[in-house]
């Protein structure tokens, strides 16, 4: 039998006639059949995600949804396990709510004969319940969109659309969107769509398998692969769930491991299997992945079979209009503060510096921020005078900055990590609704999920942060579709902040690694006492001070948590001896959940190991056992 001369496989639309170059074709029928078989064989080796979901009549989708939202809802329901990576303002909240409402309606027998895909479980769960999991502080956004879907009460919805909605809902109570917030199993007593936060699920307060379907909002929280308790617990708790979705505006497609994490959670493909299939292995760094060149097209075809990336409606096709989806103008102002070089410090050898060092790493940047705080506050007050009555958000990174802001602007409302959850949510809701003028908070606290654009179009950054993800998320609390005004951004920095635009778009992990390497190197060169923890801590303090590393002793992270050492984000915990390794790990987990913590270093004489990350924060281990002596 003649062999087919394979040139290129261009996907399922490739015809047998394209296999031979220059129009050359074999003359025998057997050869043509062999070529067709070979092509089917090659195409069969391409892995695409299967459909696990339900087919829904488009007429069952809420008419309030825009055409691109309706198309994505139907696609996600058909797949059953899908990722929605839609840019800021494209309606992820509407889409997730409608997906879960339709699942509940289907399981309640409200959708008529619409069929189930043949490869899903045959027996439906006893209760028609669906769960939405979201970060802290965004409940109010979802409840507002629930009202819009149920009543049409929304500035962007016309009277004609509200009338159409009412007619569509007539006689069909299942078409009226409802959402119930819960924190325990007892509160999920009947069919419906429920909402909770990540902490409730992660701490085991809710049995997620009592729900037939779930959607994770701001699912980038899963990106802390391996070391994150959120990732580990969610993989375990949601394993085998019939239908599940993830949604975020900030996926990192170039971080291949993040794509594999989403795939694993959705049970599309196991992480180990995906690594073997698509990537070169790195014997030194297991999660540093390099895509095989010959697998690149297949990899992205596979990703596209379960994940949808969209930055504007027309990404789905020319028939989807971008009308109303133009981002407002963005006006960025950089404000450089002159550095006071009179306190430039000295080199290790004692020679005085003429100029202060550039604030390149986390430690240097934090030191520079403290040193320049009064000047930056003065610049912030000067910027505010441009329009004293405007609504604005003041972003900052350090607790010292928050206290200085509160001192400079009496009566300003602040949101910070040690506040009670209810107090934080009340402040965020009030600012979102325009009930007060200025809010001071950190990007890692309120930078994701909150919509401030209705009453605010101005943000002032008191300093330059080190986390691009947090920074870009905070920008898009204001720079969103449906923002009616131009957005103004003011960034304050000092001349010691080298290349400020590069800093803003830089990643912080290298800075954290550099800080930890410097600290560990310093402590290894020192001779630490190993008898009593108090003596060890005193030696650590002396070594850090001698190396010029700024730190705080007995730093109060929360009312219940006091840290041995605090280096503006790096926690150093000293545990020479402990009866329970599990107790040490639980303590470190508690620290890592705090938004101000960037990394953890455990110094111990107890033989134990740590994962690379705890709660998505880098974790390091320094032994001071007998070998230290």
XYZ file of C-alpha atoms in Angstrom:
629
model
C 0.000 0.000 0.000
C 1.369 3.379 -0.927
C 2.463 5.673 1.910
C 1.058 9.186 2.302
C 3.578 12.009 1.987
C 2.678 14.158 5.002
C 3.353 17.888 4.676
C 1.425 19.632 7.447
C -1.567 19.055 9.643
C -3.594 22.239 9.841
C -6.489 21.015 11.939
C -9.776 19.249 11.363
C -10.625 21.309 8.253
C -7.641 19.931 6.302
C -8.742 17.870 3.300
C -7.011 14.807 1.973
C -6.010 16.727 -1.146
C -3.815 19.059 0.944
C -1.516 16.296 2.089
C 0.488 16.196 -1.144
C 2.471 19.213 -2.296
C 2.049 20.853 -5.714
C -1.231 19.052 -6.449
C 0.545 15.645 -6.713
C -1.749 12.759 -5.787
C -1.271 8.993 -5.976
C -3.456 7.266 -8.523
C -4.618 4.235 -6.543
C -7.768 4.251 -4.452
C -5.918 2.288 -1.753
C -3.376 5.088 -1.432
C -6.101 7.711 -0.982
C -7.786 5.581 1.686
C -4.448 5.107 3.439
C -3.826 8.837 3.385
C -7.249 9.536 4.877
C -6.661 6.937 7.587
C -3.246 8.370 8.366
C -4.642 11.875 8.607
C -7.388 10.704 10.982
C -4.713 8.917 12.999
C -2.674 12.120 13.317
C -5.695 14.242 14.153
C -6.772 11.672 16.729
C -3.532 12.202 18.632
C -4.413 15.863 19.255
C -5.969 16.192 22.691
C -8.945 18.519 23.048
C -11.197 18.942 26.056
C -14.375 16.901 25.992
C -17.823 18.374 26.596
C -19.250 17.506 30.015
C -22.166 19.909 30.163
C -25.677 20.578 28.947
C -27.210 21.995 25.796
C -29.491 24.914 26.602
C -32.003 26.612 24.340
C -30.702 30.186 23.755
C -34.218 31.424 24.579
C -33.635 30.303 28.172
C -30.783 32.801 28.624
C -31.654 36.067 30.357
C -32.354 38.704 27.649
C -30.513 41.332 29.700
C -27.198 39.688 28.742
C -25.341 41.172 25.806
C -24.727 38.971 22.731
C -21.120 38.073 23.668
C -22.203 37.199 27.198
C -24.996 34.948 25.919
C -22.603 33.157 23.561
C -20.073 32.558 26.340
C -22.773 31.292 28.718
C -23.959 28.720 26.165
C -20.350 27.678 25.393
C -19.503 27.283 29.084
C -22.661 25.276 29.803
C -22.000 22.988 26.854
C -18.467 22.293 28.037
C -19.393 21.894 31.697
C -15.803 22.464 32.859
C -14.469 25.651 31.331
C -12.358 28.763 32.042
C -13.654 32.249 31.251
C -10.753 34.683 30.885
C -12.698 37.845 30.024
C -11.157 41.276 30.408
C -12.263 43.830 32.982
C -15.829 45.029 32.491
C -16.984 42.394 29.990
C -19.493 40.935 32.439
C -17.933 37.901 34.137
C -20.293 38.366 37.075
C -23.407 38.304 34.849
C -22.068 35.263 33.005
C -21.243 33.252 36.130
C -24.582 34.020 37.758
C -26.519 33.046 34.633
C -24.523 29.828 34.167
C -25.303 28.711 37.715
C -28.970 29.748 37.476
C -29.392 27.652 34.326
C -27.703 24.645 35.968
C -30.157 24.845 38.869
C -33.078 25.247 36.441
C -31.883 22.224 34.464
C -31.553 20.033 37.544
C -34.978 21.182 38.712
C -36.511 20.039 35.417
C -37.384 23.567 34.315
C -35.624 23.517 30.942
C -37.733 20.853 29.250
C -36.142 18.270 26.944
C -32.757 19.998 26.511
C -30.372 17.057 26.536
C -27.381 16.241 28.665
C -24.113 15.607 26.882
C -23.677 11.827 26.596
C -20.443 11.670 28.597
C -21.719 13.116 31.882
C -22.986 11.210 34.880
C -26.386 9.702 34.227
C -27.950 10.352 37.643
C -28.409 13.988 38.703
C -27.623 14.947 42.300
C -30.490 14.926 44.774
C -30.447 18.700 45.304
C -30.303 21.351 42.592
C -27.700 23.606 44.195
C -24.867 25.636 42.674
C -22.057 27.482 44.457
C -20.250 30.696 43.585
C -16.906 31.193 45.371
C -15.497 34.726 45.464
C -12.833 36.754 47.305
C -13.576 38.800 50.393
C -15.093 42.203 49.758
C -16.867 41.589 46.439
C -20.190 40.272 47.728
C -21.836 43.648 47.144
C -20.843 43.616 43.448
C -22.531 40.269 42.902
C -25.656 41.275 44.812
C -25.941 44.405 42.663
C -25.733 42.329 39.484
C -28.286 39.865 40.880
C -30.725 42.757 41.244
C -29.984 43.833 37.669
C -30.624 40.328 36.305
C -33.810 39.961 38.344
C -35.350 43.408 37.847
C -33.421 45.211 35.108
C -32.481 47.976 37.542
C -29.150 49.123 36.122
C -28.003 52.403 34.524
C -27.066 50.614 31.298
C -30.447 48.838 30.935
C -33.236 50.666 29.094
C -36.960 50.710 29.845
C -37.568 48.576 26.751
C -35.124 45.959 28.021
C -36.806 45.932 31.436
C -40.160 45.333 29.769
C -38.674 42.490 27.719
C -37.211 41.002 30.899
C -40.550 41.138 32.707
C -42.324 39.436 29.799
C -39.625 36.736 29.653
C -39.980 36.056 33.380
C -43.794 35.922 33.404
C -44.967 32.567 34.755
C -41.396 31.334 35.167
C -40.124 32.041 38.717
C -36.952 30.074 37.951
C -35.980 32.891 35.556
C -35.804 35.415 38.416
C -32.192 35.443 39.614
C -31.602 34.928 43.338
C -28.365 34.532 45.309
C -27.885 33.615 48.963
C -24.638 34.261 50.843
C -23.660 31.452 53.204
C -20.836 30.543 55.570
C -21.939 27.035 56.612
C -23.745 23.926 55.362
C -26.790 24.673 57.497
C -27.486 27.838 55.505
C -27.733 25.925 52.176
C -31.010 24.192 52.872
C -32.689 23.951 49.472
C -32.288 24.335 45.714
C -30.768 27.576 44.453
C -27.596 29.505 43.766
C -25.395 30.182 46.799
C -22.331 32.335 47.345
C -19.451 32.051 49.799
C -15.845 33.204 50.090
C -12.607 31.294 49.577
C -11.798 31.261 53.287
C -15.028 29.441 54.175
C -14.308 26.658 51.687
C -10.599 26.432 52.436
C -11.209 26.092 56.185
C -13.672 23.243 55.634
C -16.771 25.080 56.889
C -18.724 24.088 53.788
C -19.122 20.693 52.107
C -18.841 21.691 48.455
C -19.888 18.250 47.242
C -23.431 19.066 48.354
C -23.501 21.274 45.251
C -23.839 20.041 41.677
C -21.822 22.904 40.197
C -19.441 25.672 41.217
C -17.776 28.721 39.715
C -14.622 30.330 41.115
C -14.520 34.099 40.688
C -11.058 35.745 40.550
C -9.693 32.219 40.121
C -6.128 33.519 39.823
C -6.040 32.796 43.557
C -5.263 29.193 42.512
C -1.977 30.231 40.885
C 0.101 29.411 43.990
C 0.641 25.858 42.705
C 1.798 23.250 45.215
C 2.578 25.408 48.240
C -0.788 27.173 48.390
C -3.271 25.696 50.807
C -6.038 27.178 48.655
C -4.822 25.201 45.629
C -4.311 21.959 47.562
C -7.619 22.121 49.390
C -9.640 23.144 46.350
C -8.122 20.350 44.265
C -9.123 17.868 46.956
C -12.531 19.300 47.854
C -13.796 19.844 44.303
C -12.404 16.615 42.875
C -15.143 14.822 40.946
C -17.640 17.705 40.984
C -19.916 17.353 37.998
C -19.686 20.897 36.600
C -17.232 23.651 37.491
C -15.916 26.867 36.002
C -13.165 29.366 36.730
C -13.191 33.052 35.812
C -10.581 35.804 35.989
C -9.585 38.892 34.026
C -5.901 38.394 34.825
C -4.691 34.978 33.718
C -1.011 34.691 32.899
C -0.871 32.629 29.695
C 2.927 32.923 29.566
C 3.078 31.291 33.001
C 2.426 27.816 31.684
C 2.101 26.280 35.136
C -0.848 28.594 35.832
C -2.652 27.285 32.746
C -1.985 23.732 33.937
C -3.362 24.579 37.386
C -6.662 25.726 35.890
C -6.769 22.623 33.701
C -6.136 20.358 36.680
C -8.832 22.010 38.792
C -11.305 21.631 35.934
C -10.170 17.985 35.519
C -9.377 18.547 31.866
C -5.852 17.140 32.175
C -3.615 16.296 35.117
C -0.629 18.599 35.644
C 1.886 15.765 35.368
C 0.309 14.472 32.182
C 0.303 17.948 30.630
C 3.948 18.496 31.539
C 4.931 15.226 29.905
C 2.870 15.879 26.791
C 3.820 19.480 26.014
C 6.951 20.558 27.867
C 10.656 19.978 28.256
C 11.656 18.984 31.759
C 14.023 21.044 33.911
C 15.880 18.803 36.353
C 16.734 21.744 38.634
C 13.406 23.635 38.629
C 10.411 21.349 38.225
C 7.928 24.140 37.484
C 10.111 26.095 35.057
C 8.510 24.875 31.858
C 9.720 25.203 28.272
C 7.194 24.387 25.566
C 8.388 21.928 22.926
C 8.504 23.896 19.635
C 6.698 21.152 17.756
C 3.983 21.092 20.437
C 3.271 24.810 20.537
C 0.294 24.807 18.163
C -1.203 21.685 19.698
C -0.800 23.144 23.205
C -2.722 26.322 22.379
C -5.381 24.361 20.490
C -5.804 22.284 23.621
C -5.988 25.378 25.869
C -8.506 26.983 23.498
C -10.741 23.908 23.763
C -11.425 24.610 27.462
C -10.424 28.267 28.018
C -11.807 31.400 26.386
C -9.595 34.515 26.231
C -11.480 37.682 25.311
C -10.480 41.349 25.581
C -13.460 42.777 23.659
C -16.685 41.295 22.227
C -15.423 41.215 18.636
C -12.754 38.719 19.686
C -15.565 36.163 19.309
C -16.294 37.242 15.736
C -17.236 40.229 13.615
C -20.925 39.711 14.419
C -20.294 40.785 18.036
C -20.266 44.570 18.340
C -17.719 46.474 20.431
C -20.151 49.389 20.852
C -19.996 50.627 24.437
C -16.762 48.754 25.092
C -14.253 51.512 24.549
C -11.984 52.113 27.513
C -11.891 55.708 28.738
C -8.724 57.813 28.334
C -5.977 57.071 30.857
C -3.906 60.025 32.069
C -0.799 58.918 34.007
C 1.251 61.461 35.973
C 4.689 60.574 37.404
C 5.841 62.640 40.385
C 9.517 62.312 41.295
C 10.553 63.355 44.798
C 14.134 64.539 45.254
C 16.139 62.153 47.421
C 17.869 63.539 50.498
C 21.459 62.370 50.050
C 22.638 63.790 53.389
C 21.828 60.421 54.927
C 23.314 58.269 52.184
C 24.878 55.800 54.635
C 28.158 53.983 54.312
C 29.668 50.922 52.682
C 30.538 47.818 54.677
C 34.124 48.988 55.002
C 33.006 52.205 56.652
C 33.468 54.527 53.654
C 30.643 57.048 53.409
C 28.484 57.132 50.293
C 28.086 60.328 48.318
C 24.620 59.336 47.043
C 21.891 57.089 48.414
C 21.672 53.665 46.790
C 19.009 52.963 44.186
C 15.974 51.266 45.735
C 16.276 48.119 43.643
C 15.085 45.353 45.968
C 12.301 44.954 48.502
C 14.447 45.938 51.482
C 15.964 48.992 49.783
C 12.570 50.084 48.449
C 10.931 49.785 51.866
C 13.769 51.702 53.478
C 13.497 54.400 50.828
C 9.736 54.599 51.344
C 10.140 55.160 55.077
C 12.923 57.693 54.549
C 10.879 59.672 51.992
C 7.455 59.266 53.617
C 7.010 62.866 54.754
C 7.995 64.205 51.309
C 5.648 61.795 49.554
C 2.793 62.730 51.881
C 3.438 66.392 51.086
C 3.285 65.622 47.350
C 0.057 63.657 47.856
C -1.517 66.640 49.632
C -0.370 68.895 46.793
C -1.978 66.565 44.218
C -5.256 66.523 46.176
C -5.466 70.297 45.911
C -5.952 69.979 42.144
C -9.579 69.059 42.910
C -10.282 68.979 46.657
C -13.855 67.757 46.209
C -13.121 64.826 43.894
C -13.636 61.203 44.834
C -10.316 59.366 44.823
C -8.621 56.230 46.110
C -5.179 56.410 47.675
C -3.209 53.199 47.214
C -0.291 52.396 49.517
C 1.823 49.385 50.542
C 3.108 49.903 54.099
C 1.293 50.263 57.400
C 3.438 53.307 58.156
C 2.047 54.889 54.998
C -1.530 54.218 56.095
C -0.922 55.861 59.459
C 0.700 58.870 57.778
C -2.241 59.200 55.354
C -4.713 59.098 58.237
C -2.724 61.758 60.094
C -2.562 64.020 57.030
C -6.247 63.613 56.033
C -8.403 63.572 59.176
C -11.557 61.541 58.678
C -10.338 59.530 55.684
C -11.686 55.971 55.567
C -9.052 53.219 55.551
C -9.371 49.525 54.814
C -6.589 47.288 56.161
C -5.877 43.648 56.924
C -6.470 43.489 60.671
C -9.960 44.989 60.421
C -12.981 42.759 60.873
C -14.296 41.411 57.579
C -17.674 43.113 58.008
C -16.001 46.470 58.641
C -13.896 46.126 55.480
C -16.878 45.160 53.342
C -19.010 48.023 54.684
C -16.305 50.571 53.830
C -15.764 49.172 50.330
C -19.511 49.140 49.597
C -19.914 52.690 50.880
C -17.054 53.994 48.729
C -18.333 52.091 45.685
C -21.712 53.773 46.155
C -20.175 57.228 46.550
C -21.132 57.708 50.208
C -17.739 59.162 51.107
C -15.011 60.900 49.138
C -11.674 59.187 49.781
C -10.546 55.647 50.512
C -7.046 54.577 51.547
C -6.111 50.908 51.154
C -3.636 48.458 49.646
C -3.877 46.897 46.164
C -3.541 43.423 47.667
C -6.668 44.054 49.782
C -9.109 45.887 47.502
C -7.351 45.681 44.139
C -9.368 42.747 42.780
C -13.087 42.346 42.202
C -14.229 45.781 43.400
C -15.876 48.210 40.972
C -15.189 51.816 41.967
C -15.820 53.406 38.568
C -19.358 54.603 39.264
C -18.237 57.484 41.484
C -14.439 57.547 41.193
C -12.007 58.156 38.327
C -8.858 59.153 40.200
C -6.219 57.073 41.988
C -3.085 58.273 43.762
C -0.280 55.768 44.425
C 1.781 56.918 47.396
C 4.625 54.711 46.200
C 5.635 52.173 43.589
C 4.850 48.571 44.453
C 6.620 45.364 43.460
C 3.682 43.220 42.313
C 2.506 43.793 38.770
C -0.594 41.634 39.210
C -1.788 43.709 42.176
C -0.929 46.961 40.398
C -2.784 46.220 37.159
C -5.791 44.894 39.068
C -5.939 48.108 41.109
C -5.757 50.245 37.950
C -8.772 48.413 36.550
C -10.941 49.167 39.569
C -11.383 52.508 37.755
C -10.248 51.902 34.163
C -13.176 49.795 33.054
C -15.781 49.604 30.336
C -18.779 51.771 31.252
C -16.500 54.281 33.043
C -17.924 57.600 31.854
C -14.903 59.806 32.646
C -11.235 59.824 31.833
C -9.158 58.107 34.509
C -6.310 59.959 36.202
C -3.448 58.035 37.839
C -0.779 59.783 39.956
C 2.329 57.770 40.921
C 4.704 59.219 43.500
C 8.304 57.972 43.669
C 11.779 59.189 44.597
C 14.828 59.489 42.380
C 16.312 56.532 44.272
C 13.563 54.429 42.714
C 15.500 53.432 39.613
C 13.519 53.349 36.343
C 10.041 53.793 37.868
C 8.083 52.609 34.821
C 10.118 49.393 34.768
C 9.524 48.913 38.476
C 5.773 49.107 38.065
C 5.704 46.413 35.408
C 8.325 44.266 37.145
C 7.701 41.105 39.140
C 8.417 40.910 42.848
C 9.490 37.283 43.204
C 13.101 37.995 42.234
C 13.232 40.817 44.760
C 11.878 38.521 47.464
C 14.398 35.829 46.568
C 17.222 38.385 46.675
C 16.128 39.627 50.100
C 15.883 36.121 51.536
C 19.268 35.154 50.044
C 20.846 38.212 51.652
C 19.273 37.465 55.033
C 20.239 33.784 54.970
C 23.775 34.618 53.847
C 24.077 37.120 56.695
C 22.828 34.683 59.307
C 25.008 31.836 58.043
C 28.065 34.026 58.474
C 26.992 34.933 62.006
C 27.409 32.656 65.012
C 23.931 32.205 66.453
C 23.275 30.908 69.929
C 21.258 27.682 69.834
C 20.452 27.186 73.498
C 17.643 29.655 74.186
C 15.371 31.294 71.628
C 15.787 34.706 73.249
C 19.562 34.480 72.763
C 19.113 33.301 69.162
C 16.820 36.215 68.398
C 19.275 38.660 69.941
C 22.081 37.288 67.761
C 19.843 37.514 64.665
C 19.023 41.146 65.465
C 22.718 41.993 65.869
C 23.632 40.254 62.597
C 20.889 41.999 60.609
C 21.758 45.393 62.053
C 25.450 44.923 61.284
C 24.562 44.058 57.676
C 22.430 47.185 57.310
C 19.175 45.215 56.921
C 16.176 47.061 58.344
C 13.842 45.033 60.547
C 11.298 45.230 63.344
C 11.238 43.014 66.432
C 7.994 41.606 67.852
C 5.939 43.086 65.007
C 2.182 42.896 65.585
C 0.694 41.463 62.375
C -2.802 41.008 63.808
C -4.154 41.260 67.356
C -3.434 37.529 67.714
C -0.160 37.265 65.765
C 3.148 38.779 66.868
C 6.128 38.078 64.600
C 9.686 37.496 65.779
C 11.102 39.613 62.938
C 9.444 41.699 60.233
C 11.334 42.949 57.188
C 8.561 44.837 55.344
C 6.897 41.712 54.022
C 9.384 39.014 55.010
C 8.497 37.142 58.201
C 11.326 35.519 60.166
C 10.014 33.022 62.681
C 12.405 31.391 65.169
C 11.459 27.939 66.492
C 14.517 26.230 67.935
C 12.557 23.301 69.266
C 8.934 22.275 68.881
C 6.934 19.258 69.945
C 4.653 19.498 66.907
C 5.818 20.162 63.356
C 2.168 20.439 62.336
C 1.682 23.259 64.852
C 4.624 25.158 63.348
C 3.218 24.737 59.857
C -0.262 25.889 60.920
C 1.280 28.995 62.459
C 3.178 29.764 59.249
C 0.003 29.207 57.226
C -1.795 31.735 59.403
C 0.946 34.290 58.789
C 0.996 33.617 55.041
C -2.713 34.340 54.674
C -2.160 37.938 55.744
C -2.035 40.223 52.669
C 1.030 42.128 53.917
C 3.197 39.000 54.093
C 5.345 38.403 50.992
C 7.571 35.533 52.168
C 8.382 33.456 55.246
C 11.742 32.284 56.614
C 11.679 29.642 59.351
C 14.792 29.342 61.522
C 14.638 26.154 63.530
C 16.566 23.400 65.182
C 13.720 20.961 64.550
C 14.314 18.655 61.588
C 11.524 19.435 59.177
C 10.969 20.570 55.607
C 8.723 23.169 54.028
C 6.993 23.284 50.641
C 8.266 25.924 48.179
C 5.204 28.046 48.919
C 2.697 28.414 51.739
C -0.576 30.051 50.732
C 1.123 31.226 47.553
C 3.931 32.965 49.483
C 7.560 31.752 49.095
C 8.660 29.714 52.124
C 12.293 29.201 53.186
C 13.972 27.087 55.858
C 17.232 27.630 57.735
C 18.432 24.898 60.089
C 20.410 25.784 63.221
C 20.807 22.245 64.485
C 23.947 20.605 65.759
C 25.723 21.071 62.430
C 25.469 24.841 62.958
C 28.013 24.535 65.762
